[in-house]
Structure formats: structure tokens, C-alpha cells
mmCIF file of C-alpha atoms in Angstrom:
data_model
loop_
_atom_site.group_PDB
_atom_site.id
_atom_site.type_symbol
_atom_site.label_atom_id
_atom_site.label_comp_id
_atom_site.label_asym_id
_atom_site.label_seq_id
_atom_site.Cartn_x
_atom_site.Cartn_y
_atom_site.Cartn_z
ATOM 1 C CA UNK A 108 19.858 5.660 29.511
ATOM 2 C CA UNK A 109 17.441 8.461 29.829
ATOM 3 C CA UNK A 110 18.731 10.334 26.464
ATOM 4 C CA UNK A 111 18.376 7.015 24.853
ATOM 5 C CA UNK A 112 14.628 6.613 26.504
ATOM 6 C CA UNK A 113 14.357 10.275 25.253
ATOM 7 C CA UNK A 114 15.709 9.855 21.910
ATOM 8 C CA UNK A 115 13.044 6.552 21.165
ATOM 9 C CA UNK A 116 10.377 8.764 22.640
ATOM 10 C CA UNK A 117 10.962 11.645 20.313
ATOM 11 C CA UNK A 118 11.536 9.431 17.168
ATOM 12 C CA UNK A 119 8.607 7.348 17.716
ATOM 13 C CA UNK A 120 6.151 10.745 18.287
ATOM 14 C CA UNK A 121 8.039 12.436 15.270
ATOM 15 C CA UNK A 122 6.813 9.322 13.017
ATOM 16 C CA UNK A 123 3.504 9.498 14.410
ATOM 17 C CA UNK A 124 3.606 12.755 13.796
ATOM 18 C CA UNK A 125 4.156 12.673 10.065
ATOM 19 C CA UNK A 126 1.814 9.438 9.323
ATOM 20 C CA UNK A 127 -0.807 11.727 10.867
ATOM 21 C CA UNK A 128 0.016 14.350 8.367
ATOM 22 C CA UNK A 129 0.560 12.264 5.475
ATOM 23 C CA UNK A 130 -3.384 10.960 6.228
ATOM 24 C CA UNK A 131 -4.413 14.344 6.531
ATOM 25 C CA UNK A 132 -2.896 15.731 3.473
ATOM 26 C CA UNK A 133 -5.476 16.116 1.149
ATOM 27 C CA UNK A 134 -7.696 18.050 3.961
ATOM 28 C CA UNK A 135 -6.791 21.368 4.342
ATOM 29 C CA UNK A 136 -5.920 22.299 8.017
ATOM 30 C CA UNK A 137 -7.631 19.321 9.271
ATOM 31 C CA UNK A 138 -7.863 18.476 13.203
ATOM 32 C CA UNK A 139 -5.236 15.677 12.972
ATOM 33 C CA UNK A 140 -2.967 17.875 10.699
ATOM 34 C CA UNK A 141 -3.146 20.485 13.213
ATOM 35 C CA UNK A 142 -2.543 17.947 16.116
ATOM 36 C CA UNK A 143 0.593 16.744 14.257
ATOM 37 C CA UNK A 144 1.825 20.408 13.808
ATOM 38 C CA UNK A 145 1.280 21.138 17.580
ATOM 39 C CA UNK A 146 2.947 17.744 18.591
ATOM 40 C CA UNK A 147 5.675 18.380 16.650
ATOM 41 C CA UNK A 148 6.230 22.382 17.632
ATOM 42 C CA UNK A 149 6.237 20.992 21.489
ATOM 43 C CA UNK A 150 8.831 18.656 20.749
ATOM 44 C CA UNK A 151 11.034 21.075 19.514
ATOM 45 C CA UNK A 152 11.059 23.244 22.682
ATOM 46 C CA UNK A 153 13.062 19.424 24.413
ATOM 47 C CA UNK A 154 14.471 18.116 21.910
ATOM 48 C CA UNK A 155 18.401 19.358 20.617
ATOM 49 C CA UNK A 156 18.259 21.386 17.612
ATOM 50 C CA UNK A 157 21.066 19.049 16.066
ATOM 51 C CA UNK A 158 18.826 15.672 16.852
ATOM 52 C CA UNK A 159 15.790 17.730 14.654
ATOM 53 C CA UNK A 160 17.466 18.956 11.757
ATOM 54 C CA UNK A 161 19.013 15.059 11.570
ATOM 55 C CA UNK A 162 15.538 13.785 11.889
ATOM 56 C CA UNK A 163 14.347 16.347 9.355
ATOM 57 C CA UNK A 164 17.302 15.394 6.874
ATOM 58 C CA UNK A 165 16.562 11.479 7.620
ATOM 59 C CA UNK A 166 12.337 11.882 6.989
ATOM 60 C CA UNK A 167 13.446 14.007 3.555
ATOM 61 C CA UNK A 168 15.184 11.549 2.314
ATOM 62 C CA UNK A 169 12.832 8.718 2.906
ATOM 63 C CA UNK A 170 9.498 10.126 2.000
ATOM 64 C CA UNK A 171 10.740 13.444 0.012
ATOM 65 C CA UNK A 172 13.529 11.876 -2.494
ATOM 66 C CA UNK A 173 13.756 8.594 -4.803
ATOM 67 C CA UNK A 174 15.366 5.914 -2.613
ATOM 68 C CA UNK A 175 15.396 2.123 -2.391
ATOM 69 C CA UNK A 176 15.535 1.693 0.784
ATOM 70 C CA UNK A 177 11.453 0.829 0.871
ATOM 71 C CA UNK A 178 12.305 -1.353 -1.861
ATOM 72 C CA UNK A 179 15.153 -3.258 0.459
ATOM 73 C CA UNK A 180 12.662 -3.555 3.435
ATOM 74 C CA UNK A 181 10.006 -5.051 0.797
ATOM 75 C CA UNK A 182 12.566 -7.809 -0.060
ATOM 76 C CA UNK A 183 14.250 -8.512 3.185
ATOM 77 C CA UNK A 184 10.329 -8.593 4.243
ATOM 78 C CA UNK A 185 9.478 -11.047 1.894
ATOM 79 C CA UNK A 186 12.507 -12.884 2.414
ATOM 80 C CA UNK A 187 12.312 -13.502 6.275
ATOM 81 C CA UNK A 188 8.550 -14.233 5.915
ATOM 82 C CA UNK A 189 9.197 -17.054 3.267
ATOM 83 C CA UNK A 190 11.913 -18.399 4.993
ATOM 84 C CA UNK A 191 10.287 -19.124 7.653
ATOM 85 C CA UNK A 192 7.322 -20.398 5.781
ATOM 86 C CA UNK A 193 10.222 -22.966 4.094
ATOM 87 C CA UNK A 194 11.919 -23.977 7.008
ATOM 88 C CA UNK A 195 9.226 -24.554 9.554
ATOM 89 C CA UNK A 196 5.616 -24.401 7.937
ATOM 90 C CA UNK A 197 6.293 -26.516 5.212
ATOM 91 C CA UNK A 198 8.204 -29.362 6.542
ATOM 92 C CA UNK A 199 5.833 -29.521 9.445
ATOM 93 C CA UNK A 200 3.119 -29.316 7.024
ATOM 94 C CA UNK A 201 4.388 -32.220 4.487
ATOM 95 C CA UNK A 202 5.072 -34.400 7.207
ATOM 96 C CA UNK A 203 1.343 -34.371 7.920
ATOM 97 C CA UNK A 204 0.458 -34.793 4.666
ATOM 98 C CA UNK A 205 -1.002 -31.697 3.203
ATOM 99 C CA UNK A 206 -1.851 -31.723 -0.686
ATOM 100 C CA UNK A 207 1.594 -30.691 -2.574
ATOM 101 C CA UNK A 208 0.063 -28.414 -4.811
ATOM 102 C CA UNK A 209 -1.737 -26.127 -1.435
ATOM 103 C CA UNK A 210 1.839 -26.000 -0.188
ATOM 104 C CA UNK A 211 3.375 -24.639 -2.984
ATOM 105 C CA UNK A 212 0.956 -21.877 -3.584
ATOM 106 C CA UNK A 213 2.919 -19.160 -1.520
ATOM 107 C CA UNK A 214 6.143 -19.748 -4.462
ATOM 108 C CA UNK A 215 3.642 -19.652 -7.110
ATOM 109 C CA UNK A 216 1.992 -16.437 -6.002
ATOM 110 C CA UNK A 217 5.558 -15.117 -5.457
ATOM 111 C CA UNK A 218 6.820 -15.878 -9.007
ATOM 112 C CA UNK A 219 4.303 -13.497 -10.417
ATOM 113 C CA UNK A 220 4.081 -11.065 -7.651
ATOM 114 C CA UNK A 221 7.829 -10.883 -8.107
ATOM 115 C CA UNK A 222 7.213 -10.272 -12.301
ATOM 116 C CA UNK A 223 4.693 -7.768 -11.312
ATOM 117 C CA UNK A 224 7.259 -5.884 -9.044
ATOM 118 C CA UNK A 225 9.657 -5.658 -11.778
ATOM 119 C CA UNK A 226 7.500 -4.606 -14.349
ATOM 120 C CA UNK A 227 6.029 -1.979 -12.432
ATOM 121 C CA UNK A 228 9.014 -0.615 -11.222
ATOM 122 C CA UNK A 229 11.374 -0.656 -14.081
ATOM 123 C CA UNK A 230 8.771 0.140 -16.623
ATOM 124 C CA UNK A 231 8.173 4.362 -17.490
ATOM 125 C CA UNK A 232 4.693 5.099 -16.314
ATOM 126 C CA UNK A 233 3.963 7.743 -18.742
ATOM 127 C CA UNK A 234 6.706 10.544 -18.532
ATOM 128 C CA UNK A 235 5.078 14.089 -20.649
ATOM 129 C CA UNK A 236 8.205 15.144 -22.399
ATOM 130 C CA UNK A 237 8.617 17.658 -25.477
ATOM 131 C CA UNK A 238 8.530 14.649 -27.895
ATOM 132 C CA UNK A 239 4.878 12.657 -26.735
ATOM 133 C CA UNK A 240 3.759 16.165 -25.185
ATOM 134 C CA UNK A 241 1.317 17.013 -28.486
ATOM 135 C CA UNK A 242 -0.354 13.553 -28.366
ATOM 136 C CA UNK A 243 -1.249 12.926 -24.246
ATOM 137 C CA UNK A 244 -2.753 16.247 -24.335
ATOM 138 C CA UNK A 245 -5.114 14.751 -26.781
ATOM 139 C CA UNK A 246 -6.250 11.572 -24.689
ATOM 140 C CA UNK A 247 -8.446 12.950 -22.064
ATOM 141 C CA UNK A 248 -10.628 16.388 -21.879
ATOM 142 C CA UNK A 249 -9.865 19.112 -19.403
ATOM 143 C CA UNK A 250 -13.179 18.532 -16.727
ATOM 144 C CA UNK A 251 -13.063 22.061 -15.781
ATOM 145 C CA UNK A 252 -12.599 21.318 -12.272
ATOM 146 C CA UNK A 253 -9.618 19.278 -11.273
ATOM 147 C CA UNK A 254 -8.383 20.010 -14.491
ATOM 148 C CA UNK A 255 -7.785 23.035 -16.085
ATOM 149 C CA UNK A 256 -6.715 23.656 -19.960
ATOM 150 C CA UNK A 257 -3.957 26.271 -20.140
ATOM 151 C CA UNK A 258 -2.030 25.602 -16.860
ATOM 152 C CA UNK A 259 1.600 25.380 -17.130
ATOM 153 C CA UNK A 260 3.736 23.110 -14.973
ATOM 154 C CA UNK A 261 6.479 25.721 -13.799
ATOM 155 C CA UNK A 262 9.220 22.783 -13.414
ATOM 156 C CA UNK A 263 8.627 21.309 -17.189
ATOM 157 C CA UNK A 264 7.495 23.892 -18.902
ATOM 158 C CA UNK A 265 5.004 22.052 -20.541
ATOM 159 C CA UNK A 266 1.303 22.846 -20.263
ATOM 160 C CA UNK A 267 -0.170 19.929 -18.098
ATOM 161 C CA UNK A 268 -2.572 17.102 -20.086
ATOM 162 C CA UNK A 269 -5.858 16.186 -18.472
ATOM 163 C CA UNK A 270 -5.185 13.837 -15.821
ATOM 164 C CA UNK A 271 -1.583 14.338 -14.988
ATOM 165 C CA UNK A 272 0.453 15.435 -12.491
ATOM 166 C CA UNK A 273 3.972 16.422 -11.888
ATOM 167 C CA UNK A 274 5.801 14.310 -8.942
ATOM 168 C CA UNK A 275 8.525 16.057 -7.832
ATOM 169 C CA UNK A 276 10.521 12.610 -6.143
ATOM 170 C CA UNK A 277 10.749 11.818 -9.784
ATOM 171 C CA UNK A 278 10.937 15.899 -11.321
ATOM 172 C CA UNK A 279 8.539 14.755 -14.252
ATOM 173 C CA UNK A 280 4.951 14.981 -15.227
ATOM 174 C CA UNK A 281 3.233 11.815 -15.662
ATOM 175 C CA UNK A 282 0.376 10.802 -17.640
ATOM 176 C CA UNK A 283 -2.609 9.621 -15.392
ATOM 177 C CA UNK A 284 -1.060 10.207 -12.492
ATOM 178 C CA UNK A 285 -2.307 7.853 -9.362
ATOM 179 C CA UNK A 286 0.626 8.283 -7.067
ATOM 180 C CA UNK A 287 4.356 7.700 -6.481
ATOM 181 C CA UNK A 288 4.714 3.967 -4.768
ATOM 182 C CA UNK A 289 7.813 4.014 -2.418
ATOM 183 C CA UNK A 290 7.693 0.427 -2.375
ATOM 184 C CA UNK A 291 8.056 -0.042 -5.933
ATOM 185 C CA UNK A 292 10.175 3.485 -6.436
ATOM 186 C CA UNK A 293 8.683 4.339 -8.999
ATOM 187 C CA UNK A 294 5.174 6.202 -10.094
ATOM 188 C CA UNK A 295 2.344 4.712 -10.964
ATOM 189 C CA UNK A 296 0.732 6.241 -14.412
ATOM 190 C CA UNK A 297 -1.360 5.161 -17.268
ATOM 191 C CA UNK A 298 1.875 2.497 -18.480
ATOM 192 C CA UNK A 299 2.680 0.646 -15.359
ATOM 193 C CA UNK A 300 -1.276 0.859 -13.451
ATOM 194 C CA UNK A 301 -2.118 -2.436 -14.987
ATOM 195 C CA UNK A 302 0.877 -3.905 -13.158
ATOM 196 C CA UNK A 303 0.849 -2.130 -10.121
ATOM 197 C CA UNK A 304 -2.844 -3.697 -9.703
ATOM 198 C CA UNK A 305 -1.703 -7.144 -10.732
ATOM 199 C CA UNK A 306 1.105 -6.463 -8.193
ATOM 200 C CA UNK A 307 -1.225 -5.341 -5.541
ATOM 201 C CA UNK A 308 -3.463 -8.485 -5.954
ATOM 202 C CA UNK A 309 -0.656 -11.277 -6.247
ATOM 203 C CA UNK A 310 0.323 -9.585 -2.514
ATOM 204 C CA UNK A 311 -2.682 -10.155 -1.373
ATOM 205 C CA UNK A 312 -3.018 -13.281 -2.091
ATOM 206 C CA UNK A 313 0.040 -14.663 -1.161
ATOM 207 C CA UNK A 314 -0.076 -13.185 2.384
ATOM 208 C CA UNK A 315 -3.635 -14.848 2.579
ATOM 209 C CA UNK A 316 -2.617 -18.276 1.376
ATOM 210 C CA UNK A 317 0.351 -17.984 3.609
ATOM 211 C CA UNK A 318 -1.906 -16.968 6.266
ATOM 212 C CA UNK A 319 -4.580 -19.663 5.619
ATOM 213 C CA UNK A 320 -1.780 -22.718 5.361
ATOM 214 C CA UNK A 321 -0.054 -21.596 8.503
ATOM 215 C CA UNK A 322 -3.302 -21.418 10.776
ATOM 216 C CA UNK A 323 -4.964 -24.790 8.835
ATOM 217 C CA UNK A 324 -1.353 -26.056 10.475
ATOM 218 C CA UNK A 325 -1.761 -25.280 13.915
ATOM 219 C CA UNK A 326 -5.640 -26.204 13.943
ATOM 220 C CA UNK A 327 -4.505 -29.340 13.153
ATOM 221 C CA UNK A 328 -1.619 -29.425 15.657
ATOM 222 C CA UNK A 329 -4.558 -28.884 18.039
ATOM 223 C CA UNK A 330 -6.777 -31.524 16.747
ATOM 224 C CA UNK A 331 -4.259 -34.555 16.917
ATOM 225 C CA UNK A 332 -3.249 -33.621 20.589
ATOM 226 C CA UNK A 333 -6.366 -33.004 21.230
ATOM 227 C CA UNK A 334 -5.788 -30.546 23.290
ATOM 228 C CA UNK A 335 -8.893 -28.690 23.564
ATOM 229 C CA UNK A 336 -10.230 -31.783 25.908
ATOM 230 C CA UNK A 337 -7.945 -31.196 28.401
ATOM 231 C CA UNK A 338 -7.663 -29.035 31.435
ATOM 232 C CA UNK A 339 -4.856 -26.980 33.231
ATOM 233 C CA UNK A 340 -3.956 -25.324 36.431
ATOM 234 C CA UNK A 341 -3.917 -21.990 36.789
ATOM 235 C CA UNK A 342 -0.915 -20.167 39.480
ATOM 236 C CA UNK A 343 -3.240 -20.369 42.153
ATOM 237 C CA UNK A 344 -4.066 -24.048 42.301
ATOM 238 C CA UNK A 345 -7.296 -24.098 40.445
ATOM 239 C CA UNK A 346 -8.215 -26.473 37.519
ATOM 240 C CA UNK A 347 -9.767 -24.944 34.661
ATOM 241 C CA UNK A 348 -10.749 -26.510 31.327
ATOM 242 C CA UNK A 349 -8.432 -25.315 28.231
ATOM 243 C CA UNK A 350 -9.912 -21.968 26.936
ATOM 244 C CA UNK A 351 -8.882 -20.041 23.482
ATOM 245 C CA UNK A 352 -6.498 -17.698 25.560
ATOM 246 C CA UNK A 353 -4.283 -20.401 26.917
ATOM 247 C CA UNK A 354 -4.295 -22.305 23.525
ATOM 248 C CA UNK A 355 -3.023 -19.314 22.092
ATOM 249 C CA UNK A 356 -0.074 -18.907 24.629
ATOM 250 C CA UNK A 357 0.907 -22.876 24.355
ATOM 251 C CA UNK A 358 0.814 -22.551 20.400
ATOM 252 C CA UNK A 359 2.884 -19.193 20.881
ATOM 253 C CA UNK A 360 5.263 -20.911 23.646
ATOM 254 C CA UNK A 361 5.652 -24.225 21.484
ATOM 255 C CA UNK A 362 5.589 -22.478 17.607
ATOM 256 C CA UNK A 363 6.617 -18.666 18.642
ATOM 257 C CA UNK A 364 8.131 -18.231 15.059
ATOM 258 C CA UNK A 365 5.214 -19.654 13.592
ATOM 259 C CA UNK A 366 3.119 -17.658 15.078
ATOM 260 C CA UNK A 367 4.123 -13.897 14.987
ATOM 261 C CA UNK A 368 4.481 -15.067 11.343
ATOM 262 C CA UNK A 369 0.752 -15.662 11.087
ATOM 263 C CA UNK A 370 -0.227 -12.457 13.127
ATOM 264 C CA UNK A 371 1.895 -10.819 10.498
ATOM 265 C CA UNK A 372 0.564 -12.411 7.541
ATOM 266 C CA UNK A 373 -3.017 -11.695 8.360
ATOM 267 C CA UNK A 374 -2.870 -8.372 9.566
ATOM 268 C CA UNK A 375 -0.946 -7.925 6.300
ATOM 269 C CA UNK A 376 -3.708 -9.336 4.208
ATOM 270 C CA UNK A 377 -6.525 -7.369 5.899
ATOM 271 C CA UNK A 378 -4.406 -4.327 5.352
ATOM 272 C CA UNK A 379 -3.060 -5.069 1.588
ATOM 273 C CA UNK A 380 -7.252 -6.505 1.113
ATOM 274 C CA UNK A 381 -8.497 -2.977 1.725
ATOM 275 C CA UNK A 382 -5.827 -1.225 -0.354
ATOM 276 C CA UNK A 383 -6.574 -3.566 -2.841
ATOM 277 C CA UNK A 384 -10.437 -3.147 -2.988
ATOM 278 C CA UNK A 385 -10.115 0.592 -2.876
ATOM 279 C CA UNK A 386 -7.197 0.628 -5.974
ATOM 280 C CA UNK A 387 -9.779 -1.816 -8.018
ATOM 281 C CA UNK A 388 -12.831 0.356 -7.073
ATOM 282 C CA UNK A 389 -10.834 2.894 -8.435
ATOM 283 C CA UNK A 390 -9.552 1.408 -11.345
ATOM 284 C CA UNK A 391 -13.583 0.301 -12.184
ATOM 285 C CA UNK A 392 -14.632 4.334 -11.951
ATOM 286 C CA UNK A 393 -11.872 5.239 -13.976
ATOM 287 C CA UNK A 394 -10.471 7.283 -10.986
ATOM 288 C CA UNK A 395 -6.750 7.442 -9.881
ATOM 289 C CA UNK A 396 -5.860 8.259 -6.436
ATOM 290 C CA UNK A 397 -4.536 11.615 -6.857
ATOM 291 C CA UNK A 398 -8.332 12.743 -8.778
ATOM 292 C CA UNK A 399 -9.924 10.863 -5.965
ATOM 293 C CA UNK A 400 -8.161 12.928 -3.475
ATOM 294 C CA UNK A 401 -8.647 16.082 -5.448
ATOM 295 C CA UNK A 402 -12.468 15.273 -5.744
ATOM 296 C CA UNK A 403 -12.664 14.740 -1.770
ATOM 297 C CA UNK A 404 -11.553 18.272 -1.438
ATOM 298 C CA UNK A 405 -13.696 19.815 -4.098
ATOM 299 C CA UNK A 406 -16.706 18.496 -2.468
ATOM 300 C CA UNK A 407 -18.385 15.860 -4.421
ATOM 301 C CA UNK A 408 -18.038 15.932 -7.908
ATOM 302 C CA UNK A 409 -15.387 15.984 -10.742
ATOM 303 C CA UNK A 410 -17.730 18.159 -12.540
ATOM 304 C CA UNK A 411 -18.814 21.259 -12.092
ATOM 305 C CA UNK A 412 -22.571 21.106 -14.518
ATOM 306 C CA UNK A 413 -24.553 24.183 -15.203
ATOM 307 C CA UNK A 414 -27.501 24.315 -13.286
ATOM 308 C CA UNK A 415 -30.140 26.959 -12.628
ATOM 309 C CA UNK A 416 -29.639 29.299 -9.876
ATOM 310 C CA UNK A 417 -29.928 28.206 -6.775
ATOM 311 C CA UNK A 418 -29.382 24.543 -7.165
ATOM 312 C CA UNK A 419 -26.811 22.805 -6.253
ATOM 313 C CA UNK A 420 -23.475 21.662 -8.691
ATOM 314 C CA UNK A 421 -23.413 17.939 -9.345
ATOM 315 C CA UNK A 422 -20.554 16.153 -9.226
ATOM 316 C CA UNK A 423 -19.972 13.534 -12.251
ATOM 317 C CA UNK A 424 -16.341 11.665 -13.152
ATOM 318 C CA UNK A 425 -16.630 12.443 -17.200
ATOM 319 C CA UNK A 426 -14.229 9.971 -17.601
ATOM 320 C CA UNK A 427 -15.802 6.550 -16.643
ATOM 321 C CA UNK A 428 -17.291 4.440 -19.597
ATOM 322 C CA UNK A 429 -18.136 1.486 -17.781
ATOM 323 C CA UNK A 430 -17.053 -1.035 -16.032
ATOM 324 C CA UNK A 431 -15.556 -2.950 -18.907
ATOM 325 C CA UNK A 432 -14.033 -0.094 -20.560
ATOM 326 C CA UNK A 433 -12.684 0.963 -17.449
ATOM 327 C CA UNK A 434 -10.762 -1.981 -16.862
ATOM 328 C CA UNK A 435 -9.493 -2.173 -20.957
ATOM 329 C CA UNK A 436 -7.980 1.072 -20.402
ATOM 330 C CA UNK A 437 -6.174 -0.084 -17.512
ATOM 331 C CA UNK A 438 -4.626 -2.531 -19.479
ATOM 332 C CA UNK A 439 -4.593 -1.151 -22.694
ATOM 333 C CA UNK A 440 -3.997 2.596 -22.061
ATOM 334 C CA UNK A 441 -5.905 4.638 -24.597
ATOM 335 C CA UNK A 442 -2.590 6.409 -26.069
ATOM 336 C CA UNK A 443 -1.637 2.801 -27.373
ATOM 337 C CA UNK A 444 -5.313 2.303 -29.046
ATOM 338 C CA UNK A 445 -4.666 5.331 -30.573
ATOM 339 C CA UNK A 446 -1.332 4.335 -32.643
ATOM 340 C CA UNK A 447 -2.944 0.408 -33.071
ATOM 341 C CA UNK A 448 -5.669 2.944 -35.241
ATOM 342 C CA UNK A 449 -2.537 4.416 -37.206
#
């Protein structure tokens, strides 16, 4: 029992661990880097060197190597999530006469999210190979800064366009590189952004509708028993008048299913909201996340001007044109404009 107790312990601070690091990686030598390195160097002094190097195998090949294993937890995710949604929510919610069309918003949302998912991972995000090499070099200028003309990527062999970046889960470079998505397995470049975002959004807002159905449901169980009139008696003997803490626990004793699912579904949609405000910020400054991350660690610009001495260097992201152009070359990347002009 203890090695078990031992064994959670370790696993759980080893995770903990490694989230810390993977927030901290675009800071050099950060404080919570460094507290993750420590953390982890103490651990290894208790734990068995066998039980590490199996750890350090298992963390490899999730986070380090092309798997679908994120993409299995994404559907058996979804699928728990609308089942209960079917099976409980929207029986109890048709028998009380909610409008049809409000209850089938979740499937609706799904449909696409679920075209979105496939397009995004099955289709290439912008692979650099010999044969397109000549003409993605030509889509974006070098800024001087985050990217430099001339540099070579040593796995390719192929002197990196503006804007890309090679990912080594995938051993290619890709063409405005944002990031590699382990949920969709796949990267996300200048080909698949537009559905990545689209993906992104039609999550969002089917965790919120699911969210705002389930909880419109359970206000309304509470209206018809009216149960916020009534009063209860606490272990000791005293009578006190029903407060939001012990509605909570009755809902939770009566509808437990129902609602962990809604504490699920909202903390997913205020966590999936902020991801997907920051990915369309992004996508409106013509930014991706990896030059966002870059720029963070420069300082505070994407380029470097020429200014007198002893000023300051500005920081300015050459490629933005504006909100609307921004967004058309999300959706219409500008190597496609380019052979429409052919």
C-alpha cells in the first residue's frame, strides 16, 4: 500500500513537474522552470531508477512523439459528456418542455466541430519540401529578428522560409508554423489554421451551450419545487432557511451525474474561451503562437528598427495588414492567392 501511495505521489509531482516546464518553456531559466528541475532532481534521490526511466519513456512518448492517444481521450471525452447530455439532460429537459431547436444545439455544434476536427487533422498544414521549397520562401520577408535569411534547418536541409519552423514530432518544416496540437495530431500551419480556429470556436461553443442547457435545467428543477422557500435542519438540531451551499449538495445528491457534468462543461468553456480569444487575437495581428512566444523572449518587438543612438529598438510585427486582411489570410493563405494570380 505504501509503494502504491508512493508510486501516485511520484507520478502526480512528475506531471506537475513537466506542465510547469512546458509553461515555462519559452523563458529561459525561469523560477518555475528551475522549481520543476529541483522537484524533479529530489525525486530521483527516492524514487527506483527503473520506475524513472519508465516514466521518462512513458512522458516521451506522449508529449515527444506523434501519437493518438490525445486524440482517443478527445473522443472518449466527447463521447461520455454527450451521452450523458442524451440520456439524462435531454429527456429531463423535453419532458419539461424546452424549445426543440435549444436542445438540439449541442449535436449541431458537434456536427461541425467534428468536420473541423477532421479537416484539421487530416489536412497537410504546409510541409517545405524540395518541390514547393522555391515558392514559400517567397511569401513572407525575413524580419531580421525572429527570422533570419540564410539559416539552414540541419534536419531538412532546406534553408528555412520566413515564418516557419521545423517540428520535430512530425520531422518536417512547416509553413507558418503556430504549433503542433496533440489533440488534433497534427500541426497547425498556414493550410489547416483556418480550421483549427473554426475547430477551436465550435468547442467552445458547444461546451457553453451544453453548459447553459444543463444549469437552465436544474434552475428550473429548483423553481417548480420551490425549494428555495423552504428550510432544513442542520446535525445539531437547528432550523435554518435553504442557503446556495445546501442547494448545491441536494442538486449534487439528487442529479450527481448531472452535475459533475456541468462543473466540467463550464470549467471547460472558461478554459477553451481564453484559448480561444488568445488564438483569434492572434490570428487578427497576424501572429502565430510560436512568433508570439519568440517575441516574448526578444523583448517587445518583432522588429528590430534603426534608431539613433541611445534610443531604444521598437518592436513592430511587419506582417499585420489589418484586421481584415489578417483574417483573409487565415482563410485564404497567401501561397494560394498567389497561383489564383497565375
Amino acid at each position: 500500500m505504501e509503494f502504491v501511495t508512493l508510486l501516485g505521489i511520484y507520478l502526480c509531482s512528475v506531471l506537475a513537474a513537466i506542465a510547469l516546464l512546458s509553461l515555462c518553456s519559452s523563458r529561459k531559466e525561469g523560477f518555475l522552470a528551475r522549481s520543476a528541475s529541483s522537484a524533479i532532481q529530489v525525486l530521483s534521490f527516492v524514487i527506483p531508477t527503473w520506475l524513472q526511466r519508465a516514466t521518462q519513456q512513458a512522458l516521451h512518448r506522449l508529449f515527444h512523439t506523434r501519437s493518438c492517444l490525445f486524440v482517443g481521450l478527445h473522443i472518449a471525452l466527447q463521447a461520455a459528456v454527450y451521452g450523458e447530455y442524451t440520456w439524462e439532460v435531454f429527456v429531463y429537459c423535453w419532458e419539461l418542455q424546452f424549445p426543440l431547436l435549444l436542445l438540439l444545439l449541442p449535436y449541431l455544434l458537434l456536427a461541425g466541430n467534428v468536420g473541423c476536427f477532421i479537416l484539421c487533422s487530416r489536412a497537410n498544414p504546409g510541409i517545405i519540401t524540395k518541390s514547393n521549397h522555391a515558392s514559400l520562401v517567397k511569401v513572407y520577408a525575413y524580419d531580421g529578428v525572429l527570422f533570419q535569411k540564410g539559416i539552414v534547418c540541419p534536419t531538412c536541409k532546406l534553408e528555412k522560409p520566413a515564418r516557419s519552423k521545423h517540428c520535430s514530432l512530425c520531422s518536417a518544416c512547416v509553413h507558418r508554423f503556430d504549433h503542433h496540437c496533440v489533440w488534433v495530431n497534427n500541426c497547425v500551419g498556414a493550410f489547416n489554421a483556418k480550421y483549427f480556429l473554426l475547430y477551436l470556436l465550435t468547442l467552445t461553443a458547444t461546451a457553453a451551450a451544453m453548459a447553459t442547457i444543463t444549469a437552465a435545467f436544474l434552475v428550473q428543477v429548483v423553481l417548480l419545487s420551490s425549494m428555495m422557500e423552504g428550510r432544513y435542519i442542520d446535525d445539531e438540531g437547528r432550523e435554518h432557511p435553504v442557503d446556495l451551499l445546501f442547494l448545491i449538495q441536494h442538486l449534487f445528491m439528487t442529479f450527481p451525474r448531472i452535475v459533475f457534468m456541468l462543473g466540467f462543461v463550464t470549467l471547460l468553456t472558461l478554459i477553451l474561451g481564453a484559448y480561444s480569444c488568445f488564438t483569434l487575437c492572434l490570428a487578427l495581428t497576424n501572429q502565430t503562437s510560436n512568433e508570439w512566444c519568440k517575441s516574448r523572449r526578444c523583448g517587445s518587438s518583432l522588429q528590430l528598427t534603426a534608431l539613433p543612438p541611445g534610443r531604444q529598438a521598437v518592436y513592430k510585427n511587419i506582417y499585420s495588414k489589418g484586421v481584415w486582411m489578417n483574417l483573409k489570410e487565415i482563410f485564404m493563405p497567401a501561397i494560394a492567392l498567389e497561383r489564383k494570380k497565375k
